[in-house]
PDB file of C-alpha atoms and ligand atoms in Angstrom:
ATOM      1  CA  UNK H 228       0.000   0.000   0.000  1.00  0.00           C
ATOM      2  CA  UNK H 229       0.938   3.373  -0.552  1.00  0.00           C
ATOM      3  CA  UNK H 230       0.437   6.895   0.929  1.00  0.00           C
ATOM      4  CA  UNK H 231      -0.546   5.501   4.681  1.00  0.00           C
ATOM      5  CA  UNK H 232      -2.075   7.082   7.034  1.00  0.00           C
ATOM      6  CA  UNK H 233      -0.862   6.171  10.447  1.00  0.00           C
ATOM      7  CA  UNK H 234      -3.501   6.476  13.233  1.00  0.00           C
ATOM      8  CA  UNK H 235      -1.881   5.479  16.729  1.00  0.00           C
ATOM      9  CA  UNK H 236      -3.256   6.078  20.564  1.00  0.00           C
ATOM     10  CA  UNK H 237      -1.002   5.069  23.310  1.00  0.00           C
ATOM     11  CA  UNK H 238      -4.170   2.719  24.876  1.00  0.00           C
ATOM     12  CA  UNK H 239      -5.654  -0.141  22.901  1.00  0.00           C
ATOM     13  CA  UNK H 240      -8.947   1.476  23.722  1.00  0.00           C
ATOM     14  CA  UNK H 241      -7.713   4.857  22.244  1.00  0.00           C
ATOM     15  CA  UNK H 242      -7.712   3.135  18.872  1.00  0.00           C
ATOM     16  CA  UNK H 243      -9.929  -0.016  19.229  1.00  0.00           C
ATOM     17  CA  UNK H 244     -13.543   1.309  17.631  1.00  0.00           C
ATOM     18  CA  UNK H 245     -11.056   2.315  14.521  1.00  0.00           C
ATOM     19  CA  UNK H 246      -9.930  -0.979  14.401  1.00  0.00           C
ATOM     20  CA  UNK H 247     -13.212  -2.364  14.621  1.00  0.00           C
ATOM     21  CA  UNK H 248     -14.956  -0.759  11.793  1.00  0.00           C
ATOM     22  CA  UNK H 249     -11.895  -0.649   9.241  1.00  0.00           C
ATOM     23  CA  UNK H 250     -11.617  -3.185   6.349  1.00  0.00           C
ATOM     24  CA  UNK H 251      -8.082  -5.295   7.921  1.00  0.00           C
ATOM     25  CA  UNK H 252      -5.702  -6.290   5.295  1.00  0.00           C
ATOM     26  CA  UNK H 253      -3.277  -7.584   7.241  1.00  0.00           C
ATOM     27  CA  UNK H 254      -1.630  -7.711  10.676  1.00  0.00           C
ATOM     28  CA  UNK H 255       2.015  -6.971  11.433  1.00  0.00           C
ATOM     29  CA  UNK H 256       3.509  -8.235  14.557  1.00  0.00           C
ATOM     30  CA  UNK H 257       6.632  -6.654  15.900  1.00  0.00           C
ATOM     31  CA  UNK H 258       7.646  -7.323  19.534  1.00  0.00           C
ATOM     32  CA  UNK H 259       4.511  -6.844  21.620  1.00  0.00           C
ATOM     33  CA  UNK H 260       3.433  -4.413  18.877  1.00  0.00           C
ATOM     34  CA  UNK H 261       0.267  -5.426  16.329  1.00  0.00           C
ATOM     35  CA  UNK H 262      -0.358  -2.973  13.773  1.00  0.00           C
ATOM     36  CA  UNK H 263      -3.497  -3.154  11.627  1.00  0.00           C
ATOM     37  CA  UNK H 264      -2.898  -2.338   7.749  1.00  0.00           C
ATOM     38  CA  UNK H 265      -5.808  -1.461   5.928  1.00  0.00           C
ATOM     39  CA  UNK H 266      -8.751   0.609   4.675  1.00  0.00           C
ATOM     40  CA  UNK H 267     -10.514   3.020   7.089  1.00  0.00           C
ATOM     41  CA  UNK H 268     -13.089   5.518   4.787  1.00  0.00           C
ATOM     42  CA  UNK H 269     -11.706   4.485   2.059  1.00  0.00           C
ATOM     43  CA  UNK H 270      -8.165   5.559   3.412  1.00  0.00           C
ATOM     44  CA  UNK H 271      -4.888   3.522   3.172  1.00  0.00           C
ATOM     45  CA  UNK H 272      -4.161   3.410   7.203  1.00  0.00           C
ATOM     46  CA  UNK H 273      -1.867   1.466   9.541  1.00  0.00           C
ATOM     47  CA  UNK H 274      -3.843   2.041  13.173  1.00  0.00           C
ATOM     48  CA  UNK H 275      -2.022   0.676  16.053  1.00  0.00           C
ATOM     49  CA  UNK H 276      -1.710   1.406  20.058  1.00  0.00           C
ATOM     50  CA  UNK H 277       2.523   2.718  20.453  1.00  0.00           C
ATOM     51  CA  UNK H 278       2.338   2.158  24.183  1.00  0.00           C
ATOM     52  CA  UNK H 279       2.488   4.333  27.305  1.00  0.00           C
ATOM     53  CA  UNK H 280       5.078   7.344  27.784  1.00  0.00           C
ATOM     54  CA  UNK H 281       7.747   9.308  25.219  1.00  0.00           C
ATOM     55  CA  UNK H 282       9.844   6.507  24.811  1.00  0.00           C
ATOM     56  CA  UNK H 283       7.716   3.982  23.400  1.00  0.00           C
ATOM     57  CA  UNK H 284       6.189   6.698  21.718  1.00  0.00           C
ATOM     58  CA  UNK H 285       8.983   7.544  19.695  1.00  0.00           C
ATOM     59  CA  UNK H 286      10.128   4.062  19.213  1.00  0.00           C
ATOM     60  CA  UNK H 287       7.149   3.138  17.492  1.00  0.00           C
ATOM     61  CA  UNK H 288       6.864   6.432  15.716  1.00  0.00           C
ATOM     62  CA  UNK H 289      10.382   5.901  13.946  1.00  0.00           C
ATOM     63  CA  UNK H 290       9.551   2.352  13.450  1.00  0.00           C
ATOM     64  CA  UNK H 291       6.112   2.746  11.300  1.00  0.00           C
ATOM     65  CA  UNK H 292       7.340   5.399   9.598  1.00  0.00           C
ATOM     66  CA  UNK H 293      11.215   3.110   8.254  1.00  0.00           C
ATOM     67  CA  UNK H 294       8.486   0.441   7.554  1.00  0.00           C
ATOM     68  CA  UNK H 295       5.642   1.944   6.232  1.00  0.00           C
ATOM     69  CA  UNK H 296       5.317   4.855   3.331  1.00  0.00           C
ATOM     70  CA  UNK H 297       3.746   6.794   6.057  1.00  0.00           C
ATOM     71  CA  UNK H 298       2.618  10.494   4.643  1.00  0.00           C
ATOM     72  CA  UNK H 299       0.807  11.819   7.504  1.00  0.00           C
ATOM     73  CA  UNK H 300      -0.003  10.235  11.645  1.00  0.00           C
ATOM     74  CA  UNK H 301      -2.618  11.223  13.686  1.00  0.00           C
ATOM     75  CA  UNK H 302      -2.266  10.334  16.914  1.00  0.00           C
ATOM     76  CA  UNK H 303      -5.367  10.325  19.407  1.00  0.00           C
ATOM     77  CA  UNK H 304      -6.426   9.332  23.212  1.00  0.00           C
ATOM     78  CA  UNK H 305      -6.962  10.994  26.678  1.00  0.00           C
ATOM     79  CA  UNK H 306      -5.562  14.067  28.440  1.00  0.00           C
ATOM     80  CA  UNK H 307      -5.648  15.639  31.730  1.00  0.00           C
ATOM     81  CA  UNK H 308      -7.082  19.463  31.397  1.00  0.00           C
ATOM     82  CA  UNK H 309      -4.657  21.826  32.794  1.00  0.00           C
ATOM     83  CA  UNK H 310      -6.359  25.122  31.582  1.00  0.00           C
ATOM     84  CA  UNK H 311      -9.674  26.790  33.431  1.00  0.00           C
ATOM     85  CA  UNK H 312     -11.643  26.441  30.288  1.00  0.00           C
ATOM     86  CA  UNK H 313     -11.454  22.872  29.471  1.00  0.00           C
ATOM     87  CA  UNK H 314     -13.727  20.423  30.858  1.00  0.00           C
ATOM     88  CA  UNK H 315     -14.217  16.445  30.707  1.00  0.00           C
ATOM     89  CA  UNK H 316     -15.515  15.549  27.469  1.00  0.00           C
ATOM     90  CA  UNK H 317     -13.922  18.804  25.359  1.00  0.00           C
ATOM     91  CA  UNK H 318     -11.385  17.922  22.524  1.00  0.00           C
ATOM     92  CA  UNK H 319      -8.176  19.462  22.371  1.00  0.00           C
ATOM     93  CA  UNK H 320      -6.379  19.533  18.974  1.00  0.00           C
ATOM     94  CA  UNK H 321      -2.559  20.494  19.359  1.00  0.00           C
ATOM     95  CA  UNK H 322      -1.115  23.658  17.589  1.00  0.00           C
ATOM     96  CA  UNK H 323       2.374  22.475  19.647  1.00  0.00           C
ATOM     97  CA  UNK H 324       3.793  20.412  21.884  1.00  0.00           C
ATOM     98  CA  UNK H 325       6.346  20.181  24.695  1.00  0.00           C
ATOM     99  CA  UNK H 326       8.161  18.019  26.734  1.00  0.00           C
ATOM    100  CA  UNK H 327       7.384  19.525  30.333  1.00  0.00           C
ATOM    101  CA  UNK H 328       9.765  17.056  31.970  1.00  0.00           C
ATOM    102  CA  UNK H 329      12.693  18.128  29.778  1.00  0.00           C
ATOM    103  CA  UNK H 330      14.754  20.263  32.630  1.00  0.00           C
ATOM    104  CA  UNK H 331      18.306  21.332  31.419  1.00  0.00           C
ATOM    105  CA  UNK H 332      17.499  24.614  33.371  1.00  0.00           C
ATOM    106  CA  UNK H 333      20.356  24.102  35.587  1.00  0.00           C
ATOM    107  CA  UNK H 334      22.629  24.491  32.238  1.00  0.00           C
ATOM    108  CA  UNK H 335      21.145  27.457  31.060  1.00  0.00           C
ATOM    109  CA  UNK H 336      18.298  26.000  28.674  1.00  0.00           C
ATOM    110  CA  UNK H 337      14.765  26.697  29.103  1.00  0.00           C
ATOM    111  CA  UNK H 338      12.263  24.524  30.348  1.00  0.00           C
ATOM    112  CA  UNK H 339      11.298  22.061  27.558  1.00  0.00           C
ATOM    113  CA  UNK H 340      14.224  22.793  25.190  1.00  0.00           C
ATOM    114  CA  UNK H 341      16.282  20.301  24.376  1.00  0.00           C
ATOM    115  CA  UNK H 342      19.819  21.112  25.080  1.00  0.00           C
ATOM    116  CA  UNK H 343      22.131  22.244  22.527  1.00  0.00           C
ATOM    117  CA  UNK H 344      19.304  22.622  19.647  1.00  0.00           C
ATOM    118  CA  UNK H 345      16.405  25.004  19.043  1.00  0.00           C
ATOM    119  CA  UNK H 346      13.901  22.269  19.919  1.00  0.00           C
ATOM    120  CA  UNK H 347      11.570  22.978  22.311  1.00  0.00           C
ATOM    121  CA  UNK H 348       8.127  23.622  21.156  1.00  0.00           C
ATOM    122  CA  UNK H 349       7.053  21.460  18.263  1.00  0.00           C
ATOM    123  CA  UNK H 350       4.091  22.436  15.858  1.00  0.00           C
ATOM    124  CA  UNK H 351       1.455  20.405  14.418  1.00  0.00           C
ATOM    125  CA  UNK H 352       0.930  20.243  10.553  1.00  0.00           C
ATOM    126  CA  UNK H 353      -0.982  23.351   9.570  1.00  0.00           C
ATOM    127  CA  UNK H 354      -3.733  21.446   7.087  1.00  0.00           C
ATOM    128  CA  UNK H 355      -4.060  18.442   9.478  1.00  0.00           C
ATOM    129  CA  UNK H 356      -4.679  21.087  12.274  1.00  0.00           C
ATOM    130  CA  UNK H 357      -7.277  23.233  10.178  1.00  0.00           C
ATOM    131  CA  UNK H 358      -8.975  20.161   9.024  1.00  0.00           C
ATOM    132  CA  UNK H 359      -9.128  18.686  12.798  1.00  0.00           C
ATOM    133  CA  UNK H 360     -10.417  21.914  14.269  1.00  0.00           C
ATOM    134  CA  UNK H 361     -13.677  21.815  12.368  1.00  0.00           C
ATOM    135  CA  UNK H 362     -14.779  18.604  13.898  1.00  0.00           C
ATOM    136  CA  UNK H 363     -18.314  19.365  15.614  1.00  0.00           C
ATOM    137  CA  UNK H 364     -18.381  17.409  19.040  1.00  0.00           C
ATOM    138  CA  UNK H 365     -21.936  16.747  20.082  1.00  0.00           C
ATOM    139  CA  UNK H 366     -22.376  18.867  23.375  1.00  0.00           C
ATOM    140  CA  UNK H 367     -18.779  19.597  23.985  1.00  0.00           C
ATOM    141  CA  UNK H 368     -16.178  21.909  22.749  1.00  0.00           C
ATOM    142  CA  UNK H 369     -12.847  21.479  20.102  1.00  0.00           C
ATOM    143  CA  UNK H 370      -9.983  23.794  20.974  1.00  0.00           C
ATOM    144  CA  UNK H 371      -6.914  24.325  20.035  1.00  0.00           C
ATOM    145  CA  UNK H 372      -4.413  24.681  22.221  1.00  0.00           C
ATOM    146  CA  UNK H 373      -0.596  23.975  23.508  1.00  0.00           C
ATOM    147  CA  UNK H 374       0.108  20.375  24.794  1.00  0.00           C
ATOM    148  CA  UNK H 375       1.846  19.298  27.705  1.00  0.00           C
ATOM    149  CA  UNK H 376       3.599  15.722  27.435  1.00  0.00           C
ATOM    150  CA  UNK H 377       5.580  13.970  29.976  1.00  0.00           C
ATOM    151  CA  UNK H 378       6.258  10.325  31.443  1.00  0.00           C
ATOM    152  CA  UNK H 379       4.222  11.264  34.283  1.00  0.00           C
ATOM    153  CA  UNK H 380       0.216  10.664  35.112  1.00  0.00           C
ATOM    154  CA  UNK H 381      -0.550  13.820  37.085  1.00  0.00           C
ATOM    155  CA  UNK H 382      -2.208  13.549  39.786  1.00  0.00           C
ATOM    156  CA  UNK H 383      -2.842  16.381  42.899  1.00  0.00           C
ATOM    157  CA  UNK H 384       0.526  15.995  44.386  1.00  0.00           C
ATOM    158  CA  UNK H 385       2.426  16.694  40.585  1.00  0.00           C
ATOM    159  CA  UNK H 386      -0.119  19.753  39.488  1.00  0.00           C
ATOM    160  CA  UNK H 387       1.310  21.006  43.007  1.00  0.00           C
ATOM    161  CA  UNK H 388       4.718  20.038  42.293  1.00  0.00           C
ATOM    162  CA  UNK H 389       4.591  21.229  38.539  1.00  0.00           C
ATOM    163  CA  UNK H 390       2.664  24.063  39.127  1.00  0.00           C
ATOM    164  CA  UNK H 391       5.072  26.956  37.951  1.00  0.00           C
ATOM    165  CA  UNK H 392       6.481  25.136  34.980  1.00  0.00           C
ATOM    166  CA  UNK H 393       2.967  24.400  33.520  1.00  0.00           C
ATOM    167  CA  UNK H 394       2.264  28.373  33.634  1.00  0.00           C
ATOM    168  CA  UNK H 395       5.205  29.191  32.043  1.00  0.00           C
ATOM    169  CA  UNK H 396       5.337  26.643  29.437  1.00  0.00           C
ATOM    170  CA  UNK H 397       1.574  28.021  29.259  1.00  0.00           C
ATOM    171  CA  UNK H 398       0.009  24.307  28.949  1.00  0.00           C
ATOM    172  CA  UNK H 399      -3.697  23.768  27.934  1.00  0.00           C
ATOM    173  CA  UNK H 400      -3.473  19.989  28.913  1.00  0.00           C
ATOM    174  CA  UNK H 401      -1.088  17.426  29.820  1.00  0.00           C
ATOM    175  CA  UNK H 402      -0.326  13.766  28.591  1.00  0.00           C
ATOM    176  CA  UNK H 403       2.187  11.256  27.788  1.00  0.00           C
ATOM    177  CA  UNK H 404       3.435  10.862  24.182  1.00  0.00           C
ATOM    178  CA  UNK H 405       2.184  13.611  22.042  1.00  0.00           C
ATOM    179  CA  UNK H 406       5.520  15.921  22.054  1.00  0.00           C
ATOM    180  CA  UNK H 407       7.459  12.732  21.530  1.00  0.00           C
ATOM    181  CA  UNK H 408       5.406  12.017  18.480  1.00  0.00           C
ATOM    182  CA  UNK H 409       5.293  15.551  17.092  1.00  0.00           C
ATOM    183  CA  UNK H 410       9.041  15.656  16.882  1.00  0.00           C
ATOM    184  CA  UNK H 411       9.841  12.183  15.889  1.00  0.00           C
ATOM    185  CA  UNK H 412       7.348  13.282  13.045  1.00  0.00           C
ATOM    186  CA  UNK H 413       8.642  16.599  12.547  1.00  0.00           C
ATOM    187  CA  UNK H 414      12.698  15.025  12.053  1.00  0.00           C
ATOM    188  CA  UNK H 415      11.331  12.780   9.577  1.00  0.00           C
ATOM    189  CA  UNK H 416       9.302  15.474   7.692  1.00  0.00           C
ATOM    190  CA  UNK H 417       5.916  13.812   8.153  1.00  0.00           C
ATOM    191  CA  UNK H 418       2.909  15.834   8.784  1.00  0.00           C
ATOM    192  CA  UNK H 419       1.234  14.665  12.051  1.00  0.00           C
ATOM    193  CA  UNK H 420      -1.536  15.788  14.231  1.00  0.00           C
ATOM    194  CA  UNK H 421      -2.446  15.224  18.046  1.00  0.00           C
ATOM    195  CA  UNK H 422      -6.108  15.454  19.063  1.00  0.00           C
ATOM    196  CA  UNK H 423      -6.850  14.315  22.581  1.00  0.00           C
ATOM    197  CA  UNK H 424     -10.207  13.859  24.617  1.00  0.00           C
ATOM    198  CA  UNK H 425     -10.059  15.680  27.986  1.00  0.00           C
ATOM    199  CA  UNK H 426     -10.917  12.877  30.456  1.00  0.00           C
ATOM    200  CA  UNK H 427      -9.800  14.330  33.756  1.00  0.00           C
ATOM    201  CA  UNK H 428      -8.686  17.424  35.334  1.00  0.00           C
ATOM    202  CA  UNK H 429      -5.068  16.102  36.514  1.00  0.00           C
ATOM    203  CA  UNK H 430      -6.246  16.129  39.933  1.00  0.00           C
ATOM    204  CA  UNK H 431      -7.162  14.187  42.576  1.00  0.00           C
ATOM    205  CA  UNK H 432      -9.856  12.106  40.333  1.00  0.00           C
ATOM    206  CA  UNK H 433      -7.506  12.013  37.832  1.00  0.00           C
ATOM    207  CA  UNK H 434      -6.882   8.100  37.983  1.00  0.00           C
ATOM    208  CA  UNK H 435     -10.908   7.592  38.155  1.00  0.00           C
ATOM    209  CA  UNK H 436     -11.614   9.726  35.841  1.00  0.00           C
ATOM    210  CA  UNK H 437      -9.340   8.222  33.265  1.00  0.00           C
ATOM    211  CA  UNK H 438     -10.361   4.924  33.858  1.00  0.00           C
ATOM    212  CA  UNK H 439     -14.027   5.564  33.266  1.00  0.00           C
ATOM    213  CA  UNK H 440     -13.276   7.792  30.744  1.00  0.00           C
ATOM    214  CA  UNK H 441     -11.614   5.177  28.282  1.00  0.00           C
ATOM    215  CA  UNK H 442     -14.052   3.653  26.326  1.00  0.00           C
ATOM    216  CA  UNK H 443     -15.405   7.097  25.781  1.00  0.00           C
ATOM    217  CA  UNK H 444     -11.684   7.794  24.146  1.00  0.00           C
ATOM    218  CA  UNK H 445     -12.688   4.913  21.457  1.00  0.00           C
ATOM    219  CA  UNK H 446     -15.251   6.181  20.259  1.00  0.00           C
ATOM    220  CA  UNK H 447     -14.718  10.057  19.983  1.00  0.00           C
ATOM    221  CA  UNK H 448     -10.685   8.995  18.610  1.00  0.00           C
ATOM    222  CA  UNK H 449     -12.819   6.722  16.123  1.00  0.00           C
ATOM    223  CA  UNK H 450     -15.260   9.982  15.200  1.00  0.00           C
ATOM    224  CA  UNK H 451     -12.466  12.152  14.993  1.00  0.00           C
ATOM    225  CA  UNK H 452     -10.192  10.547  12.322  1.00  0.00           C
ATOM    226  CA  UNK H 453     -13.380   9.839  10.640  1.00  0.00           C
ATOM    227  CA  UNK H 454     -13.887  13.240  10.307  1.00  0.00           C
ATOM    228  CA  UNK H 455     -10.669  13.859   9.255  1.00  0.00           C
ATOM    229  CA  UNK H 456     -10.301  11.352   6.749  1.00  0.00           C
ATOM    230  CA  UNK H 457     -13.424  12.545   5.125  1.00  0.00           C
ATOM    231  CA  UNK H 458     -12.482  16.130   4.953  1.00  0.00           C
ATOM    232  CA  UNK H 459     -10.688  17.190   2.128  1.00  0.00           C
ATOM    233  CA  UNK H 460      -7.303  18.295   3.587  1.00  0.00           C
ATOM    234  CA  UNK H 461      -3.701  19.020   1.256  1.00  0.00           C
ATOM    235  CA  UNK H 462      -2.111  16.371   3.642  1.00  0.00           C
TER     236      UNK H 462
HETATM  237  N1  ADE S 110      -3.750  11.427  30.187  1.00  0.00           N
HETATM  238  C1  ADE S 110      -5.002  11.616  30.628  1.00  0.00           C
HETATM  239  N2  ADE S 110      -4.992  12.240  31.819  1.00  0.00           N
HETATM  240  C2  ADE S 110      -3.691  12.456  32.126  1.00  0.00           C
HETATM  241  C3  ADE S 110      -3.050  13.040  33.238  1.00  0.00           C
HETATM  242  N3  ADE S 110      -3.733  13.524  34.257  1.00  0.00           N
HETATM  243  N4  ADE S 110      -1.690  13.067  33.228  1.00  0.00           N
HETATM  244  C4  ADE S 110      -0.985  12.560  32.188  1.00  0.00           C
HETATM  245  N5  ADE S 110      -1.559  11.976  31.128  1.00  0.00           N
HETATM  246  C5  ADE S 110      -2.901  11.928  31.090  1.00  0.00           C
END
């Protein structure tokens, strides 16, 4: 197949009503990975689940896209709401990302930047974003907004904790891959796009919250990429 969309959540329920109603071609094992190839709206895609955190994020991330002709990822699931405005159920879609827990501040670099390089906050794909950012949620809201990611579930005791770097890095929500994705995307030159579901306020429900809240992540990741893969969109 050619031109192949990658869809990916970290959570086998952030992807598993996509998997569902696509037509399979044919499944790839790789480790403890299983990626799907196939037709989803009539849309070459590879949809898999990449695992929890930035590291298996960006494993997986480089790995689809050396074995796959990969020409745009979406990557979808759950986030914790860190700004006033966003409430359970609302859809973020990323204009950047940063890693929060990237803290060379004691060298001189800024939170989030990675040392010696200009990296720090990484930008979504302009069409993919436009396109995303018309999706009509039924009683809740789609903003856009900046991205927190970090290999840590926050909780009371972390907003507390990570209080005064989420206002500076000005953070709309918070979550485990995204960045990781964005960049690994970004040094390859693929476009890629992170939409999440806000399924907790990253505080002291947070764990309930996003436990309850996971099936609901199936089905709005499966309405969003169908919305996006029946848009018309340059990428
Ligand atoms: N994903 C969903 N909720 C989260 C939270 N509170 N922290 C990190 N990742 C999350």
């Amino acid at each position: 197949m050619k031109n192949i969309t990658a869809i990916l959540g970290a959570m086998p329920e952030e992807v598993s009503k996509i998997v569902e109603h696509m037509n399979v071609l044919k499944e790839h094992k790789w480790n403890n990975f299983t990626i799907y190839e196939g037709t989803f709206e009539q849309v070459n895609v590879i949809v898999a689940k990449s695992g929890v955190g930035k590291v298996m994020a960006s494993l997986f991330t480089q790995y689809i896209i050396d074995k796959f002709p990969i020409n745009r990822i979406i990557f979808t699931g759950l986030a914790g709401a860190l700004a006033e405005n966003l409430n359970i159920g609302d859809i973020i879609v990323a204009k950047d990302l940063v890693q929060h827990d990237m803290d060379v501040t004691n060298l001189g670099f800024q939170i989030g930047q990675i040392p010696y390089t200009d990296i720090r906050f990484v930008k979504t794909d302009n069409d993919l974003f436009e396109t995303a950012i018309k999706y009509k949620g039924n009683s809740h809201q789609v903003v856009c907004g900046r991205i927190l990611t970090g290999d840590t579930f926050v909780t009371h005791e972390q907003q507390l904790l990570l209080k005064s770097r989420f206002q500076e890095l000005k953070g709309d929500a918070v979550e485990m891959e995204g960045a990781a994705v964005a960049l690994v995307a970004q040094i390859n030159n693929v476009p890629c796009i992170v939409i999440r579901t806000i399924s907790d306020k990253a505080d002291g429900s947070a764990l309930m919250n996003f436990n309850e809240f996971l099936p609901i992540a199936s089905e709005n990741s499966y309405k969003i990429v169908s919305h996006i893969l029946t848009s018309p969109c340059k990428n």
